[in-house]
XYZ file of C-alpha atoms in Angstrom:
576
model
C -76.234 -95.238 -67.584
C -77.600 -98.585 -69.253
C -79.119 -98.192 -72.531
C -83.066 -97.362 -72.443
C -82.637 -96.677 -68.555
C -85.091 -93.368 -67.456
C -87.200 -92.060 -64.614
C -88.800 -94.126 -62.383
C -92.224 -94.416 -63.466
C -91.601 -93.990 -67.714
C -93.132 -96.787 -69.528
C -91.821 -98.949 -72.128
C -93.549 -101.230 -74.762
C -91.864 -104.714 -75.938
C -91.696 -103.508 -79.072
C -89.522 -100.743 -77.847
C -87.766 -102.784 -75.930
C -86.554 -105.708 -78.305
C -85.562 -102.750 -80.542
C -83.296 -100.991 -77.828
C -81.796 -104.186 -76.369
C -80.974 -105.015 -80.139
C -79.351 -101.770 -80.582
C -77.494 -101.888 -77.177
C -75.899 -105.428 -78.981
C -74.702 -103.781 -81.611
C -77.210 -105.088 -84.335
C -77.134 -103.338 -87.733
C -79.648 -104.965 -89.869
C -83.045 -106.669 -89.673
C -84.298 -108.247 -92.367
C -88.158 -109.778 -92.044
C -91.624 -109.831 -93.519
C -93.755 -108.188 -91.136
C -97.673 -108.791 -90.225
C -99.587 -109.856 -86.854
C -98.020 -109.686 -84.051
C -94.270 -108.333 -85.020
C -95.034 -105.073 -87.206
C -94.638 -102.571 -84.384
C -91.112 -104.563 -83.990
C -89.698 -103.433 -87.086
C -91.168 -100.245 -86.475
C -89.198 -99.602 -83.317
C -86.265 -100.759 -85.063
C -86.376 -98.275 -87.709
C -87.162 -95.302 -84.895
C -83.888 -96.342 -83.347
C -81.154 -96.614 -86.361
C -81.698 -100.258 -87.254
C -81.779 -100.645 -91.133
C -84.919 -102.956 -91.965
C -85.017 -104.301 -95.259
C -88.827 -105.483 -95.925
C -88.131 -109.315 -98.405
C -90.650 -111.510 -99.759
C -90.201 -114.634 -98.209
C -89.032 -115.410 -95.122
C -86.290 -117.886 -96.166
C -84.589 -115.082 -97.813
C -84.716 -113.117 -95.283
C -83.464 -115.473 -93.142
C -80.421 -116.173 -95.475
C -79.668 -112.606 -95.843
C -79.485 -112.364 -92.044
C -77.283 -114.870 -91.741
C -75.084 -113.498 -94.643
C -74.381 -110.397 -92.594
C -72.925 -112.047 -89.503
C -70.673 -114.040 -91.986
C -69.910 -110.645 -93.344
C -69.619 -108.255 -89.817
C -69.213 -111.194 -87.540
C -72.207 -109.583 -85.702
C -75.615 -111.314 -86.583
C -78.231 -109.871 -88.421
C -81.932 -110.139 -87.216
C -84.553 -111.835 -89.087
C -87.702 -111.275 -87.965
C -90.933 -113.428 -88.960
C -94.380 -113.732 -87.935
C -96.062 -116.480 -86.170
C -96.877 -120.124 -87.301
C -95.920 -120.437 -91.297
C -93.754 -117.220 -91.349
C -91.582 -118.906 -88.081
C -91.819 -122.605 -90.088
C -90.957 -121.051 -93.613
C -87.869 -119.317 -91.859
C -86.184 -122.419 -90.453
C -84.096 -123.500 -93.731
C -82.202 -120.281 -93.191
C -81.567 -121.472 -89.243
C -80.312 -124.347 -90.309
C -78.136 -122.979 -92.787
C -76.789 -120.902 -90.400
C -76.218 -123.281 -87.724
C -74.688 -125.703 -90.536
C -72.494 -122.861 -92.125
C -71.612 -121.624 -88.664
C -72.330 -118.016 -88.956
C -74.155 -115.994 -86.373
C -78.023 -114.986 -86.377
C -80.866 -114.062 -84.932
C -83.932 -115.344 -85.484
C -87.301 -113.182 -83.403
C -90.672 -114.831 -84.391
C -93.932 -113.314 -83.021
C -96.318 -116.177 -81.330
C -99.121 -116.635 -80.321
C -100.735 -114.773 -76.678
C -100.058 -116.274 -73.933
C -103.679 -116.815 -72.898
C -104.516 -118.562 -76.196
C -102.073 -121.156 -76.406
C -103.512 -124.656 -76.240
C -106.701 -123.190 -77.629
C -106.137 -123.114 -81.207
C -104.776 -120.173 -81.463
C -104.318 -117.998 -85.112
C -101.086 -119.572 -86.074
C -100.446 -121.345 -83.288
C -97.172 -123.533 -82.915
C -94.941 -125.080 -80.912
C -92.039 -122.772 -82.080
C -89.541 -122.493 -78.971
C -89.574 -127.075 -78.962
C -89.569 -126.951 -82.692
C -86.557 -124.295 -83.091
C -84.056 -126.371 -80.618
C -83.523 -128.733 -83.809
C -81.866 -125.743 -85.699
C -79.925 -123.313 -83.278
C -77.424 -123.067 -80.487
C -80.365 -121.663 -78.339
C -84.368 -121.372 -78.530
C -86.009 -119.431 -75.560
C -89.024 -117.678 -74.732
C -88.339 -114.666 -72.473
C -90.822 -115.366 -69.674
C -91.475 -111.381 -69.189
C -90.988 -108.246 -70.841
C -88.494 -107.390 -67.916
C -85.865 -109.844 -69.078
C -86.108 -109.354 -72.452
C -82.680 -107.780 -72.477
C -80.830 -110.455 -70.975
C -82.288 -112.732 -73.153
C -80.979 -110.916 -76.389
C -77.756 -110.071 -75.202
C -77.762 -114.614 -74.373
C -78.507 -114.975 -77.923
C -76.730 -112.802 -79.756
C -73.236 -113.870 -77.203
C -74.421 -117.459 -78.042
C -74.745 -116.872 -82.465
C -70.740 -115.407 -82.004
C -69.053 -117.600 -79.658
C -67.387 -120.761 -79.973
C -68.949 -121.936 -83.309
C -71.074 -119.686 -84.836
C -74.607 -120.516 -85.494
C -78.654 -119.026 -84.961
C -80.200 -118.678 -82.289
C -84.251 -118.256 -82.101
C -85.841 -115.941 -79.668
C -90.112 -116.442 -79.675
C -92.038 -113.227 -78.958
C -95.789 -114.026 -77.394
C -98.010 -111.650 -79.123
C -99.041 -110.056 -76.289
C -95.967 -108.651 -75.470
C -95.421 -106.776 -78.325
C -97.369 -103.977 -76.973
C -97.620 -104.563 -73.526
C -96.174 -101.920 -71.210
C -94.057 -102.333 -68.644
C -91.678 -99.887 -66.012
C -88.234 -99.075 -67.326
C -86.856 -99.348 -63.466
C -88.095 -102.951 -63.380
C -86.283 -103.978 -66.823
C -83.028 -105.770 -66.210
C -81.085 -104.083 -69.126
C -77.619 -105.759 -69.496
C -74.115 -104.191 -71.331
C -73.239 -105.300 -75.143
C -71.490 -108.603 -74.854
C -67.841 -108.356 -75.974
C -66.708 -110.228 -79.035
C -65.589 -113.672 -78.519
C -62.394 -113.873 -76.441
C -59.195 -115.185 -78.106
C -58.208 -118.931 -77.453
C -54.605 -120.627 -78.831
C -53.499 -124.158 -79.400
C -51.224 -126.002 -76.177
C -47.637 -124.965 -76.919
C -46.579 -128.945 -77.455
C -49.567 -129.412 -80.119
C -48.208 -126.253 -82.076
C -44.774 -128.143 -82.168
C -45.887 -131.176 -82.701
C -47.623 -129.788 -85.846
C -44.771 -127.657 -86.803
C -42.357 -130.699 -86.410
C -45.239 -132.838 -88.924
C -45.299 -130.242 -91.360
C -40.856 -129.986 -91.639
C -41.353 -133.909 -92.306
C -43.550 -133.681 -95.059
C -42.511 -134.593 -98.135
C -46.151 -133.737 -100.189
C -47.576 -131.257 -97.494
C -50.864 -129.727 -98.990
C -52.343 -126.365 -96.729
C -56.539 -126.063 -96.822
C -57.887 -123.150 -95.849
C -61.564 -123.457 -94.881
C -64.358 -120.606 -94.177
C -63.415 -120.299 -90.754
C -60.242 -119.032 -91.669
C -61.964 -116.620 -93.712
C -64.670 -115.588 -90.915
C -61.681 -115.362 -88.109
C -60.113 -112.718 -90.147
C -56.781 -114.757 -90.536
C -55.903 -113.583 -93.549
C -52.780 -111.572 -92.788
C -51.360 -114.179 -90.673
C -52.245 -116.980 -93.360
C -50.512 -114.898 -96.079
C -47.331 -114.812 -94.318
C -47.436 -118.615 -93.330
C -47.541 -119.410 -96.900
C -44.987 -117.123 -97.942
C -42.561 -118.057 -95.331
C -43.340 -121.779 -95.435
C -43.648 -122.146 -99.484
C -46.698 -124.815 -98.821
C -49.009 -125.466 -101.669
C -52.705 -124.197 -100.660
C -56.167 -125.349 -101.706
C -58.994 -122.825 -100.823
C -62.391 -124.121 -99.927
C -64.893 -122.946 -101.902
C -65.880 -119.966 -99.517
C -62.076 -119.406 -98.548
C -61.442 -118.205 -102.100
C -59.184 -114.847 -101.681
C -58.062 -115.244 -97.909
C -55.247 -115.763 -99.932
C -55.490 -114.640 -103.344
C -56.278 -117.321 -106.236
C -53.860 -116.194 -108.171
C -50.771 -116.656 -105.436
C -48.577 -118.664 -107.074
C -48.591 -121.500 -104.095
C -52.463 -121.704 -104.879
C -53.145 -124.908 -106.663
C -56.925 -125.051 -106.831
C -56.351 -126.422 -110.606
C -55.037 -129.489 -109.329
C -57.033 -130.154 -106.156
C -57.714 -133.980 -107.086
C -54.079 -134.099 -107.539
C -53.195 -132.663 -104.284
C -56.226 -133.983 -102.285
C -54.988 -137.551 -103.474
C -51.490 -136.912 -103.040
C -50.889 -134.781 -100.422
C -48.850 -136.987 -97.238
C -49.628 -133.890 -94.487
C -52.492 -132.077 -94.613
C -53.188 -129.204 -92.727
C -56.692 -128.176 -92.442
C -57.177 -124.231 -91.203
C -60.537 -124.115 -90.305
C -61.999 -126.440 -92.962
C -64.250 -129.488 -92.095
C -63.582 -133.132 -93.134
C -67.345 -133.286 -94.259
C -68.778 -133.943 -97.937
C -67.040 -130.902 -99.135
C -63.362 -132.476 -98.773
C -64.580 -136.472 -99.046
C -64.469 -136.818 -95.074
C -61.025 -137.345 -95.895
C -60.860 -141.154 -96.626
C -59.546 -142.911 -99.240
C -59.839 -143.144 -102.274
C -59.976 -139.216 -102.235
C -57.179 -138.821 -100.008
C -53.637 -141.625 -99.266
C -54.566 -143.985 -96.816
C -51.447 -143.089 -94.623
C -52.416 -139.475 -94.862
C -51.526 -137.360 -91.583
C -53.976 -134.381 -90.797
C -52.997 -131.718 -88.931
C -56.753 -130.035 -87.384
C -57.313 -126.560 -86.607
C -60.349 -125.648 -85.594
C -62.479 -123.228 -82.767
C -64.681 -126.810 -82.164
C -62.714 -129.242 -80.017
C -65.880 -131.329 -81.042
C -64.515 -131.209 -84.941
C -61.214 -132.209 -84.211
C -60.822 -136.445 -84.806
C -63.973 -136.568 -86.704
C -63.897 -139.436 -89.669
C -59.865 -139.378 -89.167
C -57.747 -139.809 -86.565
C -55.780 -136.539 -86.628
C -52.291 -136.622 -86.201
C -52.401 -133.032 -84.326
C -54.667 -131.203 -83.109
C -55.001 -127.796 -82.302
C -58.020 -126.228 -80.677
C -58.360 -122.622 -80.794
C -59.162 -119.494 -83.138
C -57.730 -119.826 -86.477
C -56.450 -116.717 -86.791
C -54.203 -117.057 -83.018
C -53.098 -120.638 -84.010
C -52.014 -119.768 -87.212
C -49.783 -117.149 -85.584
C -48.404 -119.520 -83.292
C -47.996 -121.517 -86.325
C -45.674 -118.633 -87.879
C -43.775 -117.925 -84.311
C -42.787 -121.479 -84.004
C -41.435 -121.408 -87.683
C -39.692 -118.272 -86.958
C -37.811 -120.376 -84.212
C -37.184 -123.388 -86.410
C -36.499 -122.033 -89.970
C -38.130 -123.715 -92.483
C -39.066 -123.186 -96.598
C -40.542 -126.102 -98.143
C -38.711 -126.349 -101.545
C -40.423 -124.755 -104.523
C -38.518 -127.131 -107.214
C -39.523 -130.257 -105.259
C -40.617 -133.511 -106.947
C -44.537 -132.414 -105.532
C -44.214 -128.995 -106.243
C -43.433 -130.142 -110.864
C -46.335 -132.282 -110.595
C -48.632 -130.357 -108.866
C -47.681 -127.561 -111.468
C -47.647 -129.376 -114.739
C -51.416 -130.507 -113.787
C -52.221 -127.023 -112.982
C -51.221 -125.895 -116.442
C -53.037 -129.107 -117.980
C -56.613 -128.157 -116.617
C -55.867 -124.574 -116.813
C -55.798 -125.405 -120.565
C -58.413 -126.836 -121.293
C -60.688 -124.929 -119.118
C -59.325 -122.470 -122.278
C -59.260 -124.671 -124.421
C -63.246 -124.885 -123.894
C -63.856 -120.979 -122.830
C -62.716 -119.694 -126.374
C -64.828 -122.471 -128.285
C -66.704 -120.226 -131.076
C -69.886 -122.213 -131.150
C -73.417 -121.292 -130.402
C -75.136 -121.556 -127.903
C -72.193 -120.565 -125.417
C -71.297 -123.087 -123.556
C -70.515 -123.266 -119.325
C -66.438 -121.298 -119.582
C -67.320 -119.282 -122.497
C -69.755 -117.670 -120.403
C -67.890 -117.466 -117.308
C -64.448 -116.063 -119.313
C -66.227 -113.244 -120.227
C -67.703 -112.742 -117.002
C -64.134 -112.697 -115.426
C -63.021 -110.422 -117.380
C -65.449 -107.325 -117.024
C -66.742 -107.869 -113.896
C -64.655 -105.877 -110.930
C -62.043 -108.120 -109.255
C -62.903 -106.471 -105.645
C -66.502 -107.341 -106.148
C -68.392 -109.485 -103.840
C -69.329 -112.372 -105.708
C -72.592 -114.378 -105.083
C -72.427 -117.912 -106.756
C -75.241 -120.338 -106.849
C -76.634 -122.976 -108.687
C -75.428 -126.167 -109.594
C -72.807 -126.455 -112.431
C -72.694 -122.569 -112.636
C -71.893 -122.699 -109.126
C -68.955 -125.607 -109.642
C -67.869 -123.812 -112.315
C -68.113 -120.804 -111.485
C -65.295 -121.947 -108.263
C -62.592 -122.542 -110.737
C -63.617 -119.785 -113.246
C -64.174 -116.729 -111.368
C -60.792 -115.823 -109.256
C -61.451 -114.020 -105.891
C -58.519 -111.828 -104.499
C -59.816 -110.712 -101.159
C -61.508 -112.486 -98.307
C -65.188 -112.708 -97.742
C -66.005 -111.908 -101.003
C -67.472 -114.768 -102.330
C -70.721 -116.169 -100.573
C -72.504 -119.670 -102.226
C -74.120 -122.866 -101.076
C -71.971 -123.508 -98.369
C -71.792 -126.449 -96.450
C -75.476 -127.128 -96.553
C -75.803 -127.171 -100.083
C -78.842 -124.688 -100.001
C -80.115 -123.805 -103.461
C -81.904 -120.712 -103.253
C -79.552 -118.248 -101.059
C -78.147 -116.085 -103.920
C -80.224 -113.153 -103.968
C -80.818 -112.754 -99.873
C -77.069 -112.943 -100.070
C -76.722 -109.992 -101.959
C -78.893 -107.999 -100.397
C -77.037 -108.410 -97.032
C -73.921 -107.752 -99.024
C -75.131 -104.759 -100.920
C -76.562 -103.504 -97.259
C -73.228 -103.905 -95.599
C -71.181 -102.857 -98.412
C -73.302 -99.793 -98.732
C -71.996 -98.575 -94.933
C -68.461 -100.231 -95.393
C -67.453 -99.564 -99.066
C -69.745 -97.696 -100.725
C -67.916 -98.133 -104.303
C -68.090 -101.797 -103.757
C -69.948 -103.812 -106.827
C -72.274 -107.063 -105.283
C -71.922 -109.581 -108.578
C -75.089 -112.198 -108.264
C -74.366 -114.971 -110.683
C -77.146 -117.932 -110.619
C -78.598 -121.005 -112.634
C -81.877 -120.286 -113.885
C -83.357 -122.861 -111.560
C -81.598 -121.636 -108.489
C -83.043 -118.399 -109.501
C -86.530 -119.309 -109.374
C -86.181 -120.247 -105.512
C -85.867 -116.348 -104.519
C -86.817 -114.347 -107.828
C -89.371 -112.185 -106.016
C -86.749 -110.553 -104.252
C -85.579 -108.927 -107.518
C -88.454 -106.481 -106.127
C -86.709 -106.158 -102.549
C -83.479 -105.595 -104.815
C -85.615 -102.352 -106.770
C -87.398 -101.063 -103.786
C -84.459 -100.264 -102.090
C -82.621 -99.705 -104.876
C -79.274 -101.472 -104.545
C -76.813 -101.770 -107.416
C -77.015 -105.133 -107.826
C -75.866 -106.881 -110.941
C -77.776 -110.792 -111.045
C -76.463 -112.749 -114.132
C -78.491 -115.917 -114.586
C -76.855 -118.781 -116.540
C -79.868 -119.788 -117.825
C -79.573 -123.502 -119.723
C -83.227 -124.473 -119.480
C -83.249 -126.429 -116.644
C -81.468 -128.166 -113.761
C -78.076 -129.804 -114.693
C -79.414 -129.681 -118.622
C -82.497 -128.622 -119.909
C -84.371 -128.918 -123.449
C -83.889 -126.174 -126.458
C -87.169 -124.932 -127.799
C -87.744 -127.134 -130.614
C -87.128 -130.189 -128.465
C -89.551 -128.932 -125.890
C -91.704 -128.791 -128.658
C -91.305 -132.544 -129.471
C -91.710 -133.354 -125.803
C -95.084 -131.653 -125.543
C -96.176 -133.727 -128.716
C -95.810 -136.934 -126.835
C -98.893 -135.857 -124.494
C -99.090 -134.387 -120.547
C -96.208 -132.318 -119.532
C -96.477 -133.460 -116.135
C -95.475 -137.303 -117.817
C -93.480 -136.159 -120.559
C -91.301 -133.714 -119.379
C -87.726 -134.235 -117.675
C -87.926 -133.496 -114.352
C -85.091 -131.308 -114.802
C -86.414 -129.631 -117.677
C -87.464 -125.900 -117.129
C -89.812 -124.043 -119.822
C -87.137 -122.899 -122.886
C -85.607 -119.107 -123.139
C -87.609 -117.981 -120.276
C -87.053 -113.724 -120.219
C -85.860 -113.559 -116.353
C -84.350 -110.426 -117.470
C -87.823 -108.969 -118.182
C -88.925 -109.268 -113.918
C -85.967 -106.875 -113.256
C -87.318 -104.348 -115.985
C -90.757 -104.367 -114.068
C -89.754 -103.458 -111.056
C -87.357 -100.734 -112.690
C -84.218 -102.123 -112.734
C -82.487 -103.170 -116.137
C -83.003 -106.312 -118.176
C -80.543 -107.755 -121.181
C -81.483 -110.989 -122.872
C -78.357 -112.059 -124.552
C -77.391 -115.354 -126.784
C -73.583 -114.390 -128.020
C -70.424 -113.620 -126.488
C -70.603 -109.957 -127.657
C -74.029 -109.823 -126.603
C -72.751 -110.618 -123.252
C -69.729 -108.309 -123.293
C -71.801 -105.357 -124.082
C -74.899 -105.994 -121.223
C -71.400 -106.718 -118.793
C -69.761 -103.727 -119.717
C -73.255 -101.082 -119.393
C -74.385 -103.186 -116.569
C -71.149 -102.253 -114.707
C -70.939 -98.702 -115.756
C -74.373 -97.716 -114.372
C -73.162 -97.865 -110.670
C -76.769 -96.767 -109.153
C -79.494 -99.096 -111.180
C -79.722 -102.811 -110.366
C -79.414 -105.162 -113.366
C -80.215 -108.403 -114.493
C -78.697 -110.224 -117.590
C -79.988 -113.534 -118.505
C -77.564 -115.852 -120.362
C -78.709 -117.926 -122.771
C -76.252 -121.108 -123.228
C -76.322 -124.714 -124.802
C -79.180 -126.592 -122.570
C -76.532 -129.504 -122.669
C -73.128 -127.828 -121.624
C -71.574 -129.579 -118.753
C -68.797 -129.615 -116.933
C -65.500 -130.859 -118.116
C -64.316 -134.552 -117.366
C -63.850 -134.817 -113.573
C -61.182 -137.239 -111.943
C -63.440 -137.578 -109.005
C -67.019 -136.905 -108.806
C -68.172 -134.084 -106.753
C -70.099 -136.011 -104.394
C -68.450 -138.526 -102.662
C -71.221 -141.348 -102.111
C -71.328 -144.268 -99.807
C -70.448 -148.192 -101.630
C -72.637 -149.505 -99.098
């Protein structure tokens, strides 16, 4: 029997029914702010076994929705009211849809005898929510409201990920309709499985025995495709050098000995085949043009997006299909034709001698004794207390750069940051969905949150979402004053002398030794201000011991620290 089917004649609301044809998709988790129309939605959900977790603000919710089809490969509801709440939630669709990971999106609207009357929070939300998902749609009755959800959530998972919206009229929220009318449908099975053409696998196989600097990317869809096993054993049989994207980090563990994340300008530059696993040519990798990368570089694509493949290079191969299937065709075809790329190579000394150059004096600057701490002090001590199967949350901007080559990651989809959209403000919806799912999965699991004070301030409310619900979450805020560098106190002080903050102040200042720690303590949770390494080692070391109170500990470090010397910048930018 279908799922909510009964006796002819037994009535159903559209509350009720959103939350059973959510449940008969397999969805997990809702995450909203609820008010007029879409209360009695969450409500239903919770009668039925969906977890709702209540946030503050509907981007958060939105990214923490999104986190948990990253996470489960299943998406996550967010669910937001009309008008503003709908409006304020689409930075997390178009995270989403950027990042590529499945969600839902259900946003109450207004009646449908209202509209075009000035409604209360009237909108044009189905036109306006085509610019950020795979799908927008309006069921046009309660009867097909099944379908409809079982259309989005099969459209969030398949082919590239992404959100889908699905706009609920007010009116239907409680309207009533016959259970033998309603068209419910089955759960729709996860994506089916597609592989690479046989000759493009060889082709890229035959590329690859050629190379003489070959350099192996993994990219988040690697990670989301589950491809680790099969990844593992192409770099061990194959003895390619890998660079992990920044959300890749521990499909193969950092510390591999083929990993050469220390020397990624080295082997970005240097590298003569390039074989991207489910990483993008975009800003992240410097669209793969010179000067970042040889001019005569061959890539070698591999992606689920036939759409991807060729775009700002002409690929040498290409092979469409899931990473995880290609990869194994990958490993077949080298099981056929032998072949070990040679670990005392000309490529393989340089690559390592510039490894153990930055690796140095990332040290070199991590033990420095002086106060304030500085950017690796910080972050060595971090690494070395915090668990290494936690799952990290990184945001900010240098403590999120840094934090990439500071704080190693050993298993996949364990480290969630900015992603390809670059969104500041995603760190603490993150955890949340990460606590929530490793609270079913892995109970034992630790959810590390580690932030820039400014990054921070985007979502700090939800420190109360974090205590309500009471999820073991340990935030650590690098907090240097401000975004990029800030001010100490007594040069604040001088600034304020000179007359109006609003034209005196940097613009990247932020007010000096601000007590972040002290919001956590309000709602319950713990706070630690610290200032010295020991300081830190001690908040680290209680903070991780108490395994059932959430924590925040709110590092103070040198307003000015920066980044070490880089041999390219960051961000590639247009000469034009």
């Amino acid at each position: 029997m279908a799922p909510g089917s009964g006796a002819e004649g037994e009535a159903v609301s559209g509350a009720q029914l959103i939350a059973e044809s959510l449940k008969a998709q397999d969805i997990k988790y809702m995450f909203g702010i609820v008010g007029i129309p879409v209360t009695e939605i969450a409500i239903a959900a919770q009668a039925i076994g969906i977890k709702y977790v209540g946030m503050r603000n509907e981007q958060a919710a939105c990214y923490a929705a999104s986190a948990v089809g990253y996470l489960t490969g299943r998406p996550g509801v967010c669910l937001v009211v009309s008008g503003p709440g709908f409006l304020h939630a689409l930075g997390g669709m178009a995270n989403a849809t950027v990042n590529c990971w499945p969600l839902i999106v259900i946003g109450g609207s207004s009646d449908r005898n209202q509209e075009t009357m000035g409604a209360f929070q009237e909108f044009p939300q189905v036109e306006a929510g085509r610019l950020y998902n795979k799908l927008s749609v309006r069921p046009s009755s309660l009867e097909v409201i099944p379908a409809v959800i079982e259309k989005a959530v099969r459209t969030s998972i398949y082919g590239r990920p992404g959100s889908c919206y699905i706009d609920i009229p007010g009116d239907f929220v409680n309207l009533q309709v016959n259970k033998s009318s309603v068209k419910y449908v089955e759960c729709c099975p996860p994506p089916p499985v597609s592989m690479a053409e046989r000759s493009a696998v060889s082709e890229a196989a035959f590329l690859i025995t050629r190379s003489k600097q070959p350099l192996l990317i993994i990219g988040k869809g690697a990670a989301y495709s589950h491809a680790e096993n099969n990844i593992r054993k192409l770099v061990d049989l194959s003895g390619l050098p890998f660079l992990p994207t920044p959300m890749a980090k521990g499909v193969v563990p950092d510390n591999h000995l083929n990993c050469v994340a220390a020397a990624r300008s080295m082997a970005l530059q240097h590298a003569d085949v390039i074989i991207l696993l489910g990483a993008r040519l975009n800003w992240i990798l410097h669209f793969g043009l010179p000067p970042r990368f040889r001019q005569d570089a061959k890539f070698i694509q591999i992606d689920i997006c036939a759409e991807e493949l060729g775009n700002n290079v002409r690929p040498a191969a290409t092979l469409l299909g899931d990473i995880n299937a290609v990869t194994k065709q990958l490993l077949e075809e080298f099981n056929e034709r032998p072949f070990k790329y040679p670990s005392d190579s000309e490529w393989w000394k340089r690559l390592r001698e510039k490894i153990m150059n930055n690796e140095e004096r990332s040290k070199e600057l991590a033990l420095q004794k002086s106060l304030p701490m500085n950017y690796y002090t910080a972050f060595h001590h971090i690494r070395e207390l915090i668990p290494k199967d936690c799952i990290l949350v990184n945001e900010g901007a240098n403590t999120m750069d840094i934090g990439r080559t500071m704080l190693p990651n050993y298993y996949p989809r364990q480290r969630l940051d900015a992603g390809t959209f670059g969104t500041m403000g995603v760190g603490l919806g993150f955890a949340i969905a990460a606590a929530m799912v490793a609270k079913d999965q892995t109970p034992e699991k630790r959810v590390v949150c580690i932030e820039g004070d400014s990054a921070f301030g985007f979502s700090g409310m939800e420190v109360e979402t974090i205590c309500r619900y009471n999820l073991p979450i340990l935030i650590i805020v690098v907090n240097n004053n401000g975004i990029y560098t800030g001010l100490d106190a007594d040069a604040w002080k001088e600034v304020l002398k000179s007359g109006d903050p609003s034209t005196c102040v940097p613009p990247v200042s932020l007010l000096p030794n601000s007590h972040y720690e002290e919001m956590m303590s309000a709602f319950g949770g713990k706070g630690y201000f610290v200032k010295t390494p020991e300081e830190l080692q001690n908040a680290l070391k209680a903070s991780i011991t108490d395994k059932q109170t959430p924590s925040l500990i709110n590092v103070m470090i040198d307003p000015h620290s920066e980044r070490k010397k880089q041999e390219f910048p960051w961000l590639t930018r247009s000469s034009l």
